[in-house]
């Protein structure tokens, strides 16, 4: 039982990171209708920026600055190229970001080298902690707390601020936003930057446990896809729930049949799609028409 | 005899009740018009009948058969066809190709993978016949997006007819037309109504009053009144509630 | 995907290293031109990762290959100059096969070398066999290349996992304990590591506490670590490689696993240790070779390496470097012995040959019936950061075993290499 | 619609030029020596043509099509190694098994379109990638399958052709490519093909004409999967092995890019041109420059931003008339 608890808890922590990544992804997907392949690279950039900064400014400042820097990168990408694909064939946005991701991964190789680096956890969170019923990594507990905080902040932002209301409206009806007299292009850029920041911050907090390497971005992208499809496109709680499902199922399946642990999320997703074609919490979306 | 019956048809969008327990019978062979202010639920009613959206409650019967949960193409094959208020055509294709696709669907060749499409003589002949019948001859090779708006309106109705429906739903067939074209369409509808049952949503009152056998008035998703042109014209509730003084029924 | 990890490369050394790589990339000029320049050189096609997850290992082996080729710069082979033509396999067997085909089909190259991962080695071996070229698998450790994938045209330089465990496991039984738990990377190479360890453990009457099969590309090992911890083993016997290894080491440090059990790596490369850095990995490893061993010629070899590659990402040669060096050197010597530039003749010159200057404690014997290079390997114990005399000094050698005592016998591995090319 | 000049039209079809060019490829100086690259171009052309039934003709942005190529590759390999050593058996199985997989996935995606279609095809195709990596007993896992020989092509008692030399295999693949191209040409110009194009233009209208659009999409998916699978089978015989890497989602991205780059959305032969340019340039770039991926990614960006209708779209300058 204790063993099961620890696997469960581990899955929850993993799921929380996945959820943060997927939230940014689904936000961009919902508002811009772009499948953003650069999301994984933005995640990787967050990790690399944090790695380079931590030596100089420490963990906490890097935790703030690195995601902001990633947000700037996202903002630039959106302003320079990605915005040109809006409203066109959905394939264009997808291929454009696919190409960008390829190029940016190479840029990461050129700047930071082909090999990986290990990133140190902050000293106060290094090592493990005896929780009584189990011994657990201190850093992972910190990470879980940070992820929950971020998810709550995003939720508050979407629910409690006027900007959030517009974003939600924008996800379903661009014309409505126009009618509200808001500047749609600026809002889109803003949302893209927010999504990038979320990818970046997930990268920063995940770096100490996964270490950084150029391919880390591609590796996180597929879980994000699964989570968004599983949870339902554009659904906030759908993403969080699906993130937790993916995390927990991956972790717990290790107990029983480790080889299939990374297939499990896909199996769940396929099963859910058979019965709920729009995912767990997805509603009929403008994206389908 | 009613060709189409709706029983307590209801559809909500969020908090809004677009169609509210609507019970209605459409007489076979007649031209029935549905009128009502914007947001009365007319287009939603069409979408419900033709399977584009599913009702929250109630059902629709066609020739006594429940068609509420049939997919669109099944409903079309049973004999209900429709046109759209916002033109819904294959814009990149030519006029000929638009009609051709409809005729082919009706003749059921779509499953043929290996025969050349150009060799379907019966489809081609029927396509030419229909184009001529509806006065569009000579424009076969023009891409639809380059046709005049009036022609496109006609085409919108024409390709709805290729399915050989027994009931045709027309959503604002004169929308956006100048009065000359509008007349052309009214003539056209009158001619049509001798052949099949028509259900028409229309804003242009002159058209409605001149062509309709029967008029249904909707208001906020509900049935407000129905009857002949004269009855509707005389109905004070319609005058007051629906028109709100803005329009006068001429 | 053998034993790869990642290497910390500073920007400066990386650039220099890259420059070295460019010097090696000879395929830039069309072969027609190249052939016009030199009097019919002997070409060796190098299929080695310059990108992908194993780029650092690929670079280290190419540095060794270059050193070997340069030994023949003055005298040449059969009076002809030697040229290496380098292709990047991207650590993808499909790409590797394409590049190999290009080398033999278009450039008409007869000799291939390289292959850091087993799938690449298998696919390049397949191409070589079909085109009648000779392939030297320089750096893959899977047992299968000299078993089910054994081919007449393929030779394997490094020791395999059977040799690894037969060298290391007795030491563990003696010094650490008999209760083992296994981490197995879930593919050929991982299975063979755990398989050989289990055979030896069983014979010694030890306790097998279980195994976690770890899927490739696992990013998060916490669940596996929790499971292993619950078993309370004396030794956690790990056969995990690739990019996953660095993450695993990181997380074992995070969970403090090394405090509770002895960590055992059935195979580790200096590149992996270099990537994780000092102090992160305590335990007992098997290594093919270590630059501090007291074998004849090693000191000179290390000195030559440092002189030739002052800006290299890792300041000392690794086992990958040695294998690359030995592979090219022995290939060229065999061409020389054969007296002609002919694949069958060179294969025959390699078969049954003994190499005295192996840079290990025993000579290399190249077995004629499975094409395996039989030579020693080493068990090492990690050094604590304060014991290290420089940043590359990770380990001290605690035991070594000659290749002939650990390699599979013909009874254990009956293979048939088939006919010689063209016969 | 006149049929008087039908023959002249048929002869003027660029198809023959394409076939002729491929037939002469081995005799082009220098590059012609690289026959297996040529074979690869032909195979990927077939893959891209099959894929384009979905993308170009039906307007469905499948982003998981590498799965069918990969399934075909494994089906051929497994059939050869486990069931029966032959030439036609593995190729037949590659198309069949990929078709069955497409039929199954088709159920999940037939009602979707646009970005949602892309998203689900990506995610679902990953299942096959993991299966290939994990189900070692069947697929050989990471090491893959090898030792898949090309058996002789023969008509009993008449002739035998040894397909193991690269050149004979090239012509064998080319012959299959020509047959499949004719077949695909036929399909996209059939009544069925026209329905696909109608759905691309306006799916709602197509269903209001009485077409069962989900069924047509499903059928298009299956047909496309069959050809993709066959291409995968031919690829397995080319490299005499099968690896899980063929199922990686970047492969799916590549085939989309080839199709788009050449101009698959405006011209039947766009995918062929795209495949040729894509494969040859990748081979050259990666031989000359370590960081070729950077350039490659940027090519994607440039194509999408500046020539979204592909090279043939750029030259042709017009949108394809969809019928005829």
Coordinates of N, CA and C in Angstrom, one line a residue, chain A residues 9-105:
Chain A
X9 N 1.8 9.2 -5.8 CA 2.3 10.6 -5.5 C 3.3 11.0 -6.6
X10 N 4.1 10.1 -7.0 CA 5.1 10.4 -8.0 C 4.4 10.7 -9.3
X11 N 3.3 10.0 -9.6 CA 2.5 10.2 -10.8 C 1.9 11.6 -10.8
X12 N 1.4 12.0 -9.6 CA 0.8 13.3 -9.5 C 1.8 14.4 -9.8
X13 N 3.0 14.2 -9.3 CA 4.0 15.3 -9.5 C 4.3 15.4 -11.0
X14 N 4.5 14.2 -11.6 CA 4.8 14.2 -13.1 C 3.6 14.8 -13.8
X15 N 2.4 14.4 -13.4 CA 1.2 14.9 -14.1 C 1.1 16.4 -14.0
X16 N 1.5 17.0 -12.9 CA 1.5 18.4 -12.7 C 2.4 19.2 -13.7
X17 N 3.6 18.6 -13.9 CA 4.5 19.2 -14.9 C 3.8 19.1 -16.3
X18 N 3.3 17.9 -16.6 CA 2.7 17.7 -17.9 C 1.5 18.7 -18.1
X19 N 0.8 18.9 -17.0 CA -0.4 19.8 -17.1 C 0.1 21.2 -17.4
X20 N 1.1 21.7 -16.8 CA 1.6 23.1 -17.0 C 2.0 23.2 -18.5
X21 N 2.7 22.2 -19.0 CA 3.1 22.2 -20.4 C 1.9 22.2 -21.3
X22 N 0.9 21.3 -21.0 CA -0.2 21.2 -21.9 C -1.1 22.4 -21.8
X23 N -1.2 23.1 -20.7 CA -2.0 24.3 -20.6 C -1.6 25.4 -21.6
X24 N -0.3 25.6 -21.6 CA 0.2 26.6 -22.6 C -0.1 26.2 -24.0
X25 N 0.1 24.9 -24.2 CA -0.2 24.3 -25.6 C -1.6 24.5 -26.0
X26 N -2.5 24.2 -25.1 CA -3.9 24.2 -25.4 C -4.4 25.6 -25.5
X27 N -3.8 26.5 -24.8 CA -4.2 27.9 -24.8 C -3.9 28.5 -26.2
X28 N -2.7 28.2 -26.7 CA -2.3 28.6 -28.1 C -3.2 28.0 -29.1
X29 N -3.4 26.7 -28.9 CA -4.3 25.9 -29.9 C -5.7 26.5 -29.9
X30 N -6.2 26.7 -28.7 CA -7.6 27.2 -28.6 C -7.8 28.6 -29.2
X31 N -6.9 29.5 -28.9 CA -7.1 30.9 -29.4 C -6.6 31.1 -30.8
X32 N -5.5 30.5 -31.1 CA -4.9 30.8 -32.5 C -5.2 29.7 -33.5
X33 N -5.7 28.5 -33.0 CA -5.9 27.4 -33.8 C -4.6 27.0 -34.5
X34 N -3.5 27.0 -33.8 CA -2.3 26.6 -34.3 C -1.7 25.5 -33.5
X35 N -1.4 24.3 -34.1 CA -0.7 23.3 -33.4 C 0.7 23.7 -33.3
X36 N 1.1 24.1 -32.1 CA 2.4 24.7 -32.0 C 3.5 23.8 -31.7
X37 N 4.2 23.3 -32.7 CA 5.3 22.4 -32.5 C 6.5 23.0 -31.8
X38 N 6.6 24.4 -31.8 CA 7.7 25.0 -31.1 C 7.5 24.9 -29.6
X39 N 6.4 24.5 -29.1 CA 6.1 24.5 -27.7 C 7.2 23.7 -26.9
X40 N 7.5 22.5 -27.5 CA 8.6 21.7 -26.9 C 9.9 22.4 -26.8
X41 N 10.2 23.2 -27.9 CA 11.5 23.9 -27.9 C 11.5 25.0 -26.9
X42 N 10.3 25.7 -26.7 CA 10.2 26.7 -25.7 C 10.4 26.1 -24.3
X43 N 9.9 24.9 -24.1 CA 10.2 24.2 -22.9 C 11.7 24.0 -22.7
X44 N 12.3 23.5 -23.8 CA 13.8 23.3 -23.7 C 14.5 24.6 -23.4
X45 N 14.1 25.6 -24.1 CA 14.7 26.9 -23.9 C 14.6 27.4 -22.5
X46 N 13.5 27.2 -21.9 CA 13.3 27.5 -20.5 C 14.4 26.8 -19.6
X47 N 14.5 25.5 -19.9 CA 15.5 24.7 -19.2 C 16.9 25.2 -19.4
X48 N 17.3 25.5 -20.7 CA 18.6 26.0 -21.0 C 18.9 27.4 -20.4
X49 N 17.9 28.3 -20.5 CA 18.1 29.6 -20.0 C 18.3 29.5 -18.5
X50 N 17.5 28.7 -17.8 CA 17.7 28.5 -16.4 C 19.0 28.0 -16.0
X51 N 19.5 27.0 -16.8 CA 20.8 26.4 -16.6 C 21.9 27.5 -16.7
X52 N 21.8 28.3 -17.7 CA 22.8 29.3 -17.9 C 22.7 30.4 -16.8
X53 N 21.5 30.7 -16.4 CA 21.3 31.8 -15.4 C 21.6 31.5 -14.0
X54 N 21.3 30.2 -13.6 CA 21.4 29.9 -12.2 C 22.7 30.1 -11.6
X55 N 23.8 29.9 -12.4 CA 25.1 30.1 -11.9 C 25.3 31.6 -11.4
X56 N 24.6 32.5 -12.1 CA 24.8 33.9 -11.8 C 23.7 34.5 -10.9
X57 N 22.5 34.1 -11.1 CA 21.4 34.7 -10.3 C 20.7 33.8 -9.3
X58 N 21.0 32.6 -9.3 CA 20.4 31.7 -8.3 C 19.1 31.1 -8.8
X59 N 18.5 30.2 -8.1 CA 17.4 29.4 -8.5 C 16.1 30.3 -8.7
X60 N 15.8 31.1 -7.6 CA 14.6 31.8 -7.6 C 14.5 32.9 -8.7
X61 N 15.6 33.6 -8.9 CA 15.5 34.7 -9.9 C 15.5 34.1 -11.3
X62 N 16.2 33.0 -11.4 CA 16.1 32.3 -12.7 C 14.7 31.7 -13.0
X63 N 14.1 31.3 -11.9 CA 12.7 30.8 -12.1 C 11.8 31.9 -12.6
X64 N 12.1 33.1 -12.3 CA 11.2 34.2 -12.8 C 11.8 34.7 -14.2
X65 N 13.1 34.9 -14.3 CA 13.6 35.5 -15.5 C 13.6 34.6 -16.7
X66 N 13.9 33.3 -16.5 CA 14.0 32.4 -17.7 C 12.7 32.3 -18.4
X67 N 11.6 32.0 -17.7 CA 10.3 32.0 -18.4 C 10.0 33.3 -19.1
X68 N 10.3 34.4 -18.5 CA 10.0 35.7 -19.1 C 10.8 35.8 -20.4
X69 N 12.0 35.4 -20.4 CA 12.9 35.4 -21.6 C 12.3 34.5 -22.7
X70 N 11.8 33.3 -22.2 CA 11.1 32.4 -23.2 C 9.9 33.1 -23.7
X71 N 9.2 33.8 -22.9 CA 8.0 34.6 -23.3 C 8.4 35.6 -24.4
X72 N 9.5 36.2 -24.3 CA 10.0 37.2 -25.3 C 10.3 36.4 -26.6
X73 N 10.9 35.3 -26.5 CA 11.2 34.5 -27.7 C 9.9 34.1 -28.4
X74 N 8.9 33.7 -27.6 CA 7.6 33.3 -28.1 C 7.0 34.5 -28.8
X75 N 7.1 35.7 -28.1 CA 6.5 36.9 -28.7 C 7.1 37.2 -30.0
X76 N 8.5 37.1 -30.1 CA 9.2 37.3 -31.4 C 8.7 36.4 -32.5
X77 N 8.7 35.1 -32.1 CA 8.3 34.1 -33.1 C 6.9 34.4 -33.6
X78 N 6.0 34.8 -32.7 CA 4.6 35.1 -33.1 C 4.6 36.3 -34.1
X79 N 5.3 37.3 -33.6 CA 5.2 38.6 -34.4 C 5.9 38.4 -35.7
X80 N 7.0 37.7 -35.8 CA 7.8 37.6 -37.0 C 7.2 36.7 -38.0
X81 N 6.8 35.5 -37.6 CA 6.3 34.5 -38.6 C 5.0 33.9 -38.3
X82 N 4.8 33.4 -37.1 CA 3.6 32.5 -36.9 C 2.3 33.2 -37.2
X83 N 2.2 34.5 -36.9 CA 1.0 35.2 -37.0 C 0.5 35.2 -38.5
X84 N 1.4 35.0 -39.4 CA 1.0 35.0 -40.8 C 0.2 33.8 -41.2
X85 N 0.2 32.8 -40.4 CA -0.6 31.6 -40.8 C -2.0 31.6 -40.2
X86 N -2.4 32.6 -39.4 CA -3.7 32.6 -38.8 C -4.8 32.6 -39.9
X87 N -5.8 31.8 -39.7 CA -6.9 31.9 -40.6 C -6.7 31.1 -41.9
X88 N -5.5 30.7 -42.1 CA -5.3 29.9 -43.3 C -5.5 28.4 -43.1
X89 N -5.0 27.7 -44.0 CA -5.0 26.2 -43.9 C -4.4 25.8 -42.6
X90 N -5.0 25.1 -41.7 CA -4.5 24.7 -40.4 C -3.1 24.0 -40.6
X91 N -2.9 23.4 -41.7 CA -1.7 22.7 -41.9 C -0.5 23.6 -42.0
X92 N -0.7 24.9 -42.4 CA 0.4 25.8 -42.6 C 1.0 26.1 -41.2
X93 N 0.2 26.5 -40.3 CA 0.7 26.8 -39.0 C 1.5 25.6 -38.4
X94 N 0.9 24.4 -38.6 CA 1.5 23.2 -38.1 C 2.9 23.0 -38.7
X95 N 3.0 23.1 -40.0 CA 4.2 22.8 -40.7 C 5.3 23.9 -40.4
X96 N 4.7 25.2 -40.3 CA 5.6 26.3 -40.0 C 6.3 26.1 -38.7
X97 N 5.5 25.7 -37.7 CA 6.1 25.6 -36.4 C 7.0 24.3 -36.3
X98 N 6.6 23.3 -37.1 CA 7.4 22.1 -37.2 C 8.8 22.4 -37.7
X99 N 8.8 23.2 -38.8 CA 10.1 23.7 -39.3 C 10.9 24.5 -38.3
X100 N 10.2 25.5 -37.7 CA 10.8 26.3 -36.7 C 11.4 25.5 -35.6
X101 N 10.7 24.5 -35.2 CA 11.2 23.7 -34.1 C 12.4 22.9 -34.5
X102 N 12.5 22.5 -35.7 CA 13.6 21.8 -36.2 C 14.9 22.7 -36.2
X103 N 14.6 23.9 -36.7 CA 15.7 24.9 -36.8 C 16.2 25.3 -35.4
X104 N 15.2 25.6 -34.5 CA 15.6 26.0 -33.2 C 16.3 25.0 -32.4
X105 N 15.9 23.7 -32.6 CA 16.7 22.6 -31.9 C 18.1 22.6 -32.4

